[in-house]
């Protein structure tokens, strides 16, 4: 049975006390009326008068009048008693019905706006700040609804301002990063061009000596710009996952191939596992985490990739012994455009998080500044 | 129609209230042994009112005031009223001699007794005749009893006797095919 609200309990208690009191009063009243009714029934004045011998006509006449008045009064008393009992019962019945109706109507009038308020609060909790309540009902409820409406309007306005501010901040951050990342390759290109111009003015014959190196630098920096554009593009258009079952060990080995010659990457992979993940997304996730580990690892310290099964999941850990992450930065590393590196867009780990979410996988990080980091992926091993 | 519904609602409320909250007995009248007879050009309805005059009525009958009991008889065919009649039984009492008298308007009969039980039985018993047309065929014959307001002259007070019937008018309906009835 649902627990009654305080106001309901108070009203029920009040009704019970009132109605019990009235019923008790009625019982006493009825008992007293029963006594009177019995007493009237036992009064046999007319019978006694009738049995008295009257000596003259005048006495008989007087006795007759007394008897008639007495009998009429007795009958009237009986009827009046009956009438008062009927009226009392009907009034009591109507009072109980009316009280119960008033109680039910009051409960409805009190609880309906409260239900509306609860529903509206749920809406607010879900982020719908445009919800407004009709300011109807009893005055206290109107005031409460009015306060709620004022609050929701303020919340809506604050949310709009926050969104604008957040958008502006994102654009500022993005502009700053873009400007910085574009400026980085432009500077060497500009320097190479200036060098070529100087050589052309001072010693045009020897320009061919520096031309291959200059072209190489320009090509490299243009490639950097292309990679930068690709990073942004990848993050922006992370597509809907086309999940499938495949052996992740094979794909990890394939990814490692291009890094193995330059870096010390150690593998501890269980070979017979399968994951349910978008293959392209998996490639992007592993590449980004691995690149992150390489960037953090100074002095060519080894990077370890472990993979094992645990219940219905496959766990992949990428451990490095690099610079690690300060605890204050740990919470932000998956935010877009957040980067601790001098190079980079801050989109790599954000993309990892986004792709893991899209594939129902979990990505976690443990790190200690100066000791290294460990990124853990937890992926479902079946389509279920 | 609304008057009828209102009266029924009121009597239901009174019955329920008395049942729940009162020790008042009153009377619960109802028609019993109602029969229809056809004699000549008249159709007769006879029977009696049961449990109508037991409680409180002995003292009312012996009050000296004339106590009438009304009977309303109607003959209907579908929604059409073919005939209506009102009959009255009235009880009076001679205080000095202690004699009761019942007068029945239907047959202009009179009955006297000094025993209230006999008077109660007589006033409850009825036989009403109503002329009929041979073309009537199957009809509904409805009878309803009621008590009027009575003025006690000695005390100059008018009271509604229906309270003794808990504001319920007893009624009954008989469906009869007058072409076949004996």
XYZ file of C-alpha atoms in Angstrom:
566
model
C 0.000 0.000 0.000
C 1.437 3.425 -0.969
C 2.455 5.695 1.902
C -0.020 8.581 2.315
C 1.260 12.122 2.071
C 1.244 14.230 5.232
C -1.676 16.447 4.165
C -3.706 13.349 3.236
C -3.042 11.777 6.618
C -4.067 14.971 8.412
C -7.324 15.209 6.450
C -8.090 11.484 6.950
C -7.440 11.824 10.691
C -9.623 14.938 10.887
C -12.428 13.178 8.994
C -12.187 10.055 11.142
C -12.336 12.049 14.375
C -15.225 14.221 13.149
C -17.272 11.352 11.753
C -16.596 9.111 14.770
C -17.695 11.960 17.046
C -20.885 12.483 15.079
C -21.674 8.752 14.999
C -21.081 8.500 18.759
C -23.299 11.521 19.376
C -25.976 9.968 17.182
C -25.794 6.679 19.096
C -26.309 8.486 22.403
C -29.152 10.503 20.874
C -30.820 7.380 19.466
C -30.510 5.554 22.804
C -32.128 8.456 24.641
C -34.919 8.598 22.074
C -35.475 4.845 22.530
C -35.920 5.481 26.247
C -38.458 8.264 25.606
C -40.289 6.110 23.056
C -40.538 3.252 25.567
C -41.756 5.599 28.295
C -44.468 7.034 26.036
C -45.605 3.522 25.143
C -46.017 2.668 28.821
C -48.222 5.691 29.557
C -51.820 4.399 29.560
C -53.713 7.416 30.882
C -56.714 7.031 28.540
C -57.246 3.401 29.521
C -57.301 4.408 33.182
C -59.647 7.330 32.620
C -61.945 5.140 30.583
C -62.156 2.659 33.452
C -63.228 5.395 35.944
C -66.970 5.702 36.422
C -68.124 9.232 35.716
C -71.073 10.409 37.729
C -72.394 13.048 35.391
C -72.268 14.146 31.758
C -70.015 17.120 32.518
C -67.340 14.830 34.038
C -67.603 12.492 31.069
C -67.199 15.429 28.676
C -64.158 16.749 30.529
C -62.635 13.260 30.735
C -63.265 12.818 27.011
C -61.482 16.088 26.213
C -58.520 15.122 28.405
C -58.303 11.695 26.755
C -58.481 13.159 23.239
C -55.797 15.718 23.989
C -53.643 13.109 25.708
C -54.001 10.583 22.873
C -53.293 13.254 20.262
C -50.222 14.398 22.183
C -48.990 10.802 22.552
C -49.434 10.152 18.823
C -47.758 13.443 17.992
C -44.840 12.622 20.279
C -44.384 9.259 18.599
C -44.424 10.807 15.139
C -42.097 13.638 16.184
C -39.667 11.178 17.699
C -39.702 9.109 14.538
C -39.251 12.238 12.471
C -36.301 13.457 14.510
C -34.626 10.042 14.221
C -35.067 10.049 10.452
C -33.825 13.643 10.141
C -30.804 12.963 12.387
C -29.813 9.868 10.413
C -30.261 11.560 7.045
C -28.292 14.643 8.150
C -25.494 12.460 9.533
C -25.434 10.412 6.336
C -25.332 13.559 4.178
C -22.615 15.109 6.367
C -20.468 11.988 5.940
C -21.080 11.905 2.184
C -20.376 15.647 1.842
C -17.222 15.421 4.008
C -15.953 12.473 1.986
C -16.658 14.285 -1.282
C -14.940 17.450 -0.043
C -12.015 15.284 1.087
C -11.720 13.567 -2.302
C -12.043 16.862 -4.210
C -9.454 18.495 -1.914
C -7.044 15.612 -2.392
C -7.475 15.822 -6.162
C -7.067 19.612 -6.135
C -3.953 19.375 -3.979
C -2.322 16.354 -5.578
C -3.021 17.203 -9.251
C -0.804 20.315 -9.304
C 1.812 18.421 -7.311
C 1.824 15.705 -9.961
C 2.100 18.418 -12.633
C 4.991 19.934 -10.712
C 6.730 16.549 -10.410
C 6.294 15.953 -14.151
C 7.649 19.427 -14.919
C 10.614 18.855 -12.599
C 11.358 15.607 -14.442
C 11.285 17.572 -17.705
C 13.733 20.103 -16.288
C 15.957 17.243 -15.112
C 15.969 15.882 -18.656
C 17.076 19.262 -19.935
C 13.758 20.603 -21.207
C 13.832 24.096 -19.694
C 10.974 25.386 -21.823
C 8.374 23.635 -19.637
C 5.861 26.031 -18.044
C 2.974 25.270 -15.705
C -0.477 26.875 -15.951
C -0.816 29.125 -12.910
C -4.154 27.735 -11.697
C -5.481 26.108 -8.506
C -5.422 27.281 -4.915
C -3.408 30.428 -4.170
C -0.431 28.589 -2.583
C -0.218 26.346 -5.634
C -0.437 29.355 -7.977
C 2.471 30.961 -6.123
C 4.464 27.731 -6.240
C 3.799 27.296 -9.956
C 4.686 30.921 -10.563
C 8.020 30.437 -8.744
C 8.615 27.284 -10.759
C 7.901 29.110 -14.032
C 10.254 31.936 -13.065
C 12.920 29.357 -12.198
C 12.475 27.453 -15.474
C 12.615 30.711 -17.489
C 15.824 31.707 -15.703
C 17.274 28.245 -16.264
C 16.345 28.400 -19.934
C 17.928 31.825 -20.300
C 21.061 30.728 -18.410
C 21.317 27.594 -20.516
C 21.061 29.636 -23.724
C 23.805 31.974 -22.476
C 25.944 29.013 -21.436
C 25.536 27.364 -24.803
C 26.497 30.592 -26.549
C 29.485 31.052 -24.265
C 30.517 27.426 -24.750
C 30.189 27.730 -28.530
C 32.221 30.902 -28.474
C 34.862 29.257 -26.308
C 35.026 26.226 -28.593
C 35.413 28.455 -31.633
C 38.122 30.465 -29.898
C 39.979 27.289 -28.877
C 39.570 25.827 -32.322
C 40.766 29.032 -33.987
C 43.762 29.176 -31.662
C 44.675 25.541 -32.338
C 44.119 25.886 -36.065
C 46.159 29.084 -36.212
C 48.938 27.480 -34.214
C 48.931 24.222 -36.192
C 48.820 26.000 -39.543
C 51.515 28.460 -38.498
C 53.903 25.645 -37.491
C 54.397 24.230 -41.007
C 54.115 27.682 -42.634
C 57.141 29.019 -40.778
C 59.673 26.502 -42.190
C 58.059 26.861 -45.650
C 58.499 30.647 -45.417
C 62.105 30.249 -44.238
C 62.932 27.879 -47.098
C 61.388 30.261 -49.629
C 63.318 33.233 -48.145
C 66.532 31.167 -48.361
C 65.806 30.292 -51.990
C 65.115 33.987 -52.769
C 68.388 35.098 -51.159
C 70.351 32.434 -53.053
C 68.625 33.521 -56.297
C 69.705 37.120 -55.696
C 73.237 36.407 -54.496
C 74.331 33.175 -56.257
C 71.706 31.928 -58.751
C 74.055 29.260 -60.086
C 74.246 27.347 -56.806
C 70.501 27.327 -56.197
C 70.326 23.718 -57.345
C 72.510 22.760 -54.380
C 69.810 23.622 -51.877
C 66.779 22.939 -54.068
C 66.287 19.197 -53.210
C 66.479 19.880 -49.484
C 64.107 22.870 -49.795
C 61.582 20.873 -51.805
C 61.801 18.064 -49.273
C 61.080 20.457 -46.382
C 58.188 22.075 -48.228
C 56.742 18.662 -49.152
C 57.063 17.449 -45.560
C 55.331 20.526 -44.182
C 52.567 20.299 -46.760
C 52.120 16.661 -45.686
C 51.862 17.865 -42.077
C 49.152 20.315 -43.111
C 47.315 17.523 -44.942
C 47.491 15.286 -41.836
C 46.178 18.142 -39.726
C 43.209 18.598 -42.056
C 42.625 14.831 -41.984
C 42.590 14.785 -38.171
C 39.867 17.419 -38.056
C 37.976 15.708 -40.811
C 38.135 12.301 -39.051
C 36.831 13.732 -35.829
C 34.031 15.656 -37.505
C 32.726 12.777 -39.564
C 33.193 9.798 -37.246
C 30.639 7.625 -38.988
C 27.990 5.263 -37.648
C 29.751 2.025 -36.675
C 29.378 -1.051 -38.864
C 30.173 -3.542 -36.124
C 31.422 -7.018 -36.973
C 33.221 -9.905 -35.301
C 36.945 -10.155 -36.055
C 40.210 -11.244 -34.466
C 41.780 -8.085 -32.979
C 45.231 -9.695 -32.608
C 45.643 -9.852 -36.396
C 44.757 -6.196 -36.846
C 47.004 -5.060 -33.974
C 49.944 -6.945 -35.511
C 49.260 -5.300 -38.855
C 49.223 -1.829 -37.240
C 52.453 -2.529 -35.348
C 54.293 -3.489 -38.557
C 54.834 0.130 -39.640
C 56.042 1.168 -36.158
C 58.146 -1.879 -35.254
C 61.320 -0.771 -37.058
C 61.592 2.514 -35.156
C 60.059 1.739 -31.766
C 60.305 -0.982 -29.128
C 56.760 -2.348 -29.078
C 56.164 -5.574 -27.157
C 53.065 -7.683 -27.691
C 51.354 -10.068 -25.264
C 48.242 -11.001 -27.188
C 45.826 -13.870 -26.682
C 45.371 -15.113 -30.236
C 41.981 -16.785 -30.217
C 39.825 -13.818 -29.184
C 37.215 -11.956 -31.154
C 35.734 -8.496 -30.717
C 32.490 -6.986 -31.961
C 33.633 -3.579 -33.234
C 33.794 -1.488 -36.410
C 37.104 -2.533 -38.042
C 37.987 0.957 -39.307
C 37.162 2.464 -35.930
C 39.308 -0.186 -34.213
C 42.232 0.730 -36.458
C 41.799 4.446 -35.615
C 41.496 3.755 -31.862
C 44.620 1.561 -31.653
C 46.653 3.914 -33.914
C 45.749 6.963 -31.849
C 46.474 5.318 -28.488
C 49.743 3.894 -29.832
C 50.782 7.242 -31.335
C 50.009 8.870 -28.015
C 52.206 6.329 -26.216
C 55.036 6.874 -28.729
C 54.814 10.668 -28.345
C 54.928 10.337 -24.550
C 57.822 7.840 -24.513
C 61.212 9.517 -24.384
C 64.481 7.639 -24.688
C 62.875 4.884 -26.758
C 61.461 3.127 -23.741
C 59.374 0.060 -24.589
C 55.628 0.133 -25.165
C 53.636 -2.974 -24.240
C 50.333 -4.035 -25.738
C 48.521 -6.766 -23.821
C 45.277 -8.444 -24.781
C 43.247 -11.021 -22.839
C 39.672 -12.201 -22.432
C 37.624 -11.567 -19.329
C 34.086 -13.029 -19.141
C 32.293 -11.703 -22.235
C 34.808 -8.924 -22.832
C 38.173 -8.488 -24.466
C 40.595 -6.233 -22.597
C 43.384 -4.429 -24.491
C 46.021 -2.485 -22.515
C 48.568 -0.147 -24.043
C 51.316 0.674 -21.501
C 54.094 3.156 -21.923
C 56.850 4.344 -19.619
C 56.714 7.888 -20.840
C 56.148 11.275 -19.217
C 52.788 10.308 -17.776
C 49.859 12.637 -17.129
C 49.377 14.968 -14.203
C 46.372 13.937 -12.106
C 44.742 17.344 -12.705
C 44.821 16.714 -16.458
C 43.584 13.119 -16.354
C 39.915 14.103 -16.309
C 40.327 16.268 -19.410
C 42.399 14.149 -21.726
C 39.366 12.858 -23.658
C 38.024 16.397 -24.204
C 38.317 17.708 -27.758
C 41.224 20.147 -28.372
C 42.816 19.310 -25.030
C 46.468 18.472 -25.542
C 49.538 18.422 -23.363
C 51.845 18.061 -26.339
C 53.489 20.938 -28.137
C 52.411 19.355 -31.396
C 48.957 17.982 -32.032
C 45.364 19.063 -32.344
C 44.039 17.537 -29.136
C 41.619 15.485 -31.187
C 43.310 12.080 -31.050
C 42.080 10.873 -27.656
C 38.753 12.683 -28.102
C 38.277 10.622 -31.270
C 39.227 7.439 -29.354
C 36.536 8.174 -26.741
C 33.951 9.029 -29.390
C 34.598 5.813 -31.355
C 34.573 3.652 -28.219
C 31.215 5.123 -27.176
C 29.829 4.480 -30.648
C 30.929 0.820 -30.440
C 29.701 0.186 -26.878
C 33.274 -0.106 -25.638
C 34.923 1.487 -22.634
C 38.234 3.338 -22.585
C 40.072 4.002 -19.310
C 43.376 5.562 -18.439
C 45.726 5.173 -15.490
C 48.757 7.379 -15.301
C 51.390 8.771 -12.992
C 53.448 11.774 -13.938
C 57.017 10.700 -14.760
C 56.238 6.970 -14.715
C 54.032 6.391 -17.724
C 50.415 5.701 -18.690
C 48.184 2.738 -19.328
C 45.202 2.952 -21.652
C 42.668 0.117 -21.309
C 39.992 -0.790 -23.833
C 37.133 -3.064 -22.785
C 35.253 -4.418 -25.801
C 32.335 -6.854 -26.127
C 33.355 -10.189 -27.624
C 29.968 -11.108 -29.121
C 27.143 -9.451 -30.972
C 24.926 -9.851 -27.867
C -40.318 12.099 -14.287
C -37.704 14.079 -12.305
C -40.114 14.254 -9.376
C -40.381 10.469 -9.380
C -36.594 10.038 -9.558
C -36.140 12.627 -6.778
C -38.657 10.836 -4.545
C -36.991 7.472 -5.166
C -33.545 8.943 -4.446
C -34.828 10.569 -1.257
C -36.446 7.361 -0.005
C -33.246 5.417 -0.793
C -31.167 7.941 1.161
C -33.593 7.716 4.097
C -33.525 3.900 4.058
C -29.737 3.761 3.925
C -29.344 6.425 6.633
C -31.753 4.610 8.957
C -30.056 1.299 8.293
C -26.645 2.756 9.157
C -27.322 5.241 11.894
C -30.685 4.693 13.555
C -32.538 2.313 15.834
C -35.842 3.668 14.488
C -37.941 0.713 13.406
C -40.813 2.367 11.562
C -42.664 0.164 9.103
C -41.669 -1.444 5.822
C -44.966 -1.774 3.960
C -45.326 -3.978 0.939
C -48.215 -5.391 -1.063
C -48.878 -9.120 -0.768
C -51.323 -11.608 -2.285
C -52.365 -9.198 -5.031
C -54.865 -10.825 -7.369
C -56.918 -9.599 -10.314
C -60.488 -10.665 -10.939
C -62.874 -9.736 -13.744
C -66.539 -9.512 -12.868
C -68.980 -8.045 -15.345
C -67.655 -4.787 -16.640
C -65.314 -4.350 -13.658
C -61.878 -5.592 -12.975
C -61.062 -6.030 -9.284
C -57.687 -5.817 -7.646
C -57.457 -7.301 -4.179
C -54.716 -8.014 -1.695
C -53.256 -6.543 1.463
C -50.579 -4.239 2.770
C -48.126 -6.193 4.868
C -45.972 -4.767 7.696
C -47.557 -1.356 7.178
C -49.258 -0.513 10.459
C -47.498 -2.462 13.211
C -45.072 -0.010 14.785
C -46.382 3.285 16.228
C -49.696 3.061 14.363
C -51.710 1.754 17.351
C -51.043 5.029 19.174
C -51.639 7.049 15.997
C -54.950 5.319 15.340
C -56.038 5.905 18.929
C -55.175 9.614 18.771
C -58.724 10.562 17.835
C -57.655 12.142 14.566
C -58.909 10.592 11.355
C -56.026 8.678 9.785
C -56.427 8.173 6.023
C -54.488 5.693 3.886
C -54.530 6.504 0.161
C -54.353 3.978 -2.642
C -53.723 5.095 -6.233
C -54.661 2.617 -8.921
C -53.686 3.029 -12.571
C -54.268 0.893 -15.621
C -51.723 1.367 -18.419
C -51.117 -0.129 -21.797
C -47.563 0.606 -22.877
C -47.055 4.302 -22.181
C -50.772 5.086 -22.399
C -52.825 5.516 -19.221
C -56.225 3.892 -19.678
C -57.715 4.612 -16.260
C -56.787 6.045 -12.873
C -58.629 5.867 -9.564
C -57.925 6.910 -5.989
C -59.320 5.082 -2.978
C -58.993 5.868 0.703
C -59.236 3.769 3.819
C -59.592 5.868 6.928
C -59.380 4.968 10.585
C -61.052 6.917 13.335
C -61.329 6.328 17.057
C -63.890 7.219 19.659
C -61.805 8.073 22.710
C -64.630 7.780 25.174
C -65.955 4.366 24.067
C -62.571 3.039 22.928
C -64.013 1.950 19.573
C -62.154 2.065 16.255
C -63.849 2.424 12.880
C -62.424 1.742 9.421
C -64.168 3.332 6.454
C -63.265 2.145 2.937
C -64.207 4.588 0.196
C -63.999 1.987 -2.596
C -66.954 -0.069 -1.474
C -68.420 2.464 0.965
C -67.956 -0.099 3.723
C -67.461 0.481 7.400
C -65.981 -1.791 10.041
C -65.915 -1.265 13.796
C -63.926 -2.943 16.536
C -62.369 -2.190 19.902
C -59.334 -4.318 19.044
C -56.577 -2.474 17.280
C -55.189 -5.724 15.733
C -58.476 -6.274 13.888
C -58.485 -2.673 12.727
C -54.923 -3.005 11.430
C -55.839 -6.170 9.492
C -58.928 -4.496 8.046
C -57.295 -1.258 6.995
C -54.526 -3.243 5.290
C -56.931 -5.390 3.294
C -58.257 -3.944 0.023
C -60.450 -4.788 -2.950
C -60.805 -2.077 -5.552
C -62.923 -2.258 -8.675
C -62.372 -0.289 -11.855
C -64.580 -0.385 -14.992
C -62.808 -1.673 -18.081
C -63.305 -1.700 -21.865
C -63.377 -5.064 -23.685
C -60.807 -3.661 -26.150
C -58.087 -3.152 -23.479
C -56.369 -6.549 -23.839
C -53.071 -6.877 -21.939
C -52.604 -4.130 -19.361
C -50.373 -3.112 -16.447
C -52.299 -2.506 -13.262
C -50.269 -0.567 -10.741
C -51.214 0.207 -7.186
C -49.405 2.556 -4.840
C -50.182 3.391 -1.215
C -49.335 6.589 0.642
C -50.050 8.412 3.865
C -51.040 12.094 3.939
C -50.161 14.912 6.304
C -52.591 14.877 9.211
C -53.657 17.801 11.341
C -54.072 17.113 15.038
C -56.737 19.666 15.814
C -56.395 19.340 19.600
C -52.795 20.436 19.356
C -53.113 22.438 16.136
C -50.196 20.580 14.641
C -49.784 19.010 11.209
C -47.527 16.009 10.785
C -46.420 13.942 7.798
C -47.359 10.323 8.476
C -45.013 9.099 5.721
C -42.199 9.236 8.272
C -43.728 6.063 9.792
C -43.197 4.375 6.410
C -39.665 5.809 6.184
C -40.833 7.944 3.240
C -41.275 4.877 1.053
C -44.489 4.493 -0.885
C -45.175 0.794 -1.384
C -46.273 -0.135 -4.877
C -46.751 -3.163 -7.037
C -47.572 -3.904 -10.630
C -49.605 -6.708 -12.135
C -49.566 -7.542 -15.822
C -52.815 -9.127 -16.911
C -54.501 -9.993 -20.191
C -58.087 -8.924 -19.606
C -59.311 -11.006 -22.554
C -58.191 -14.153 -20.734
C -58.621 -13.165 -17.082
C -61.459 -14.840 -15.151
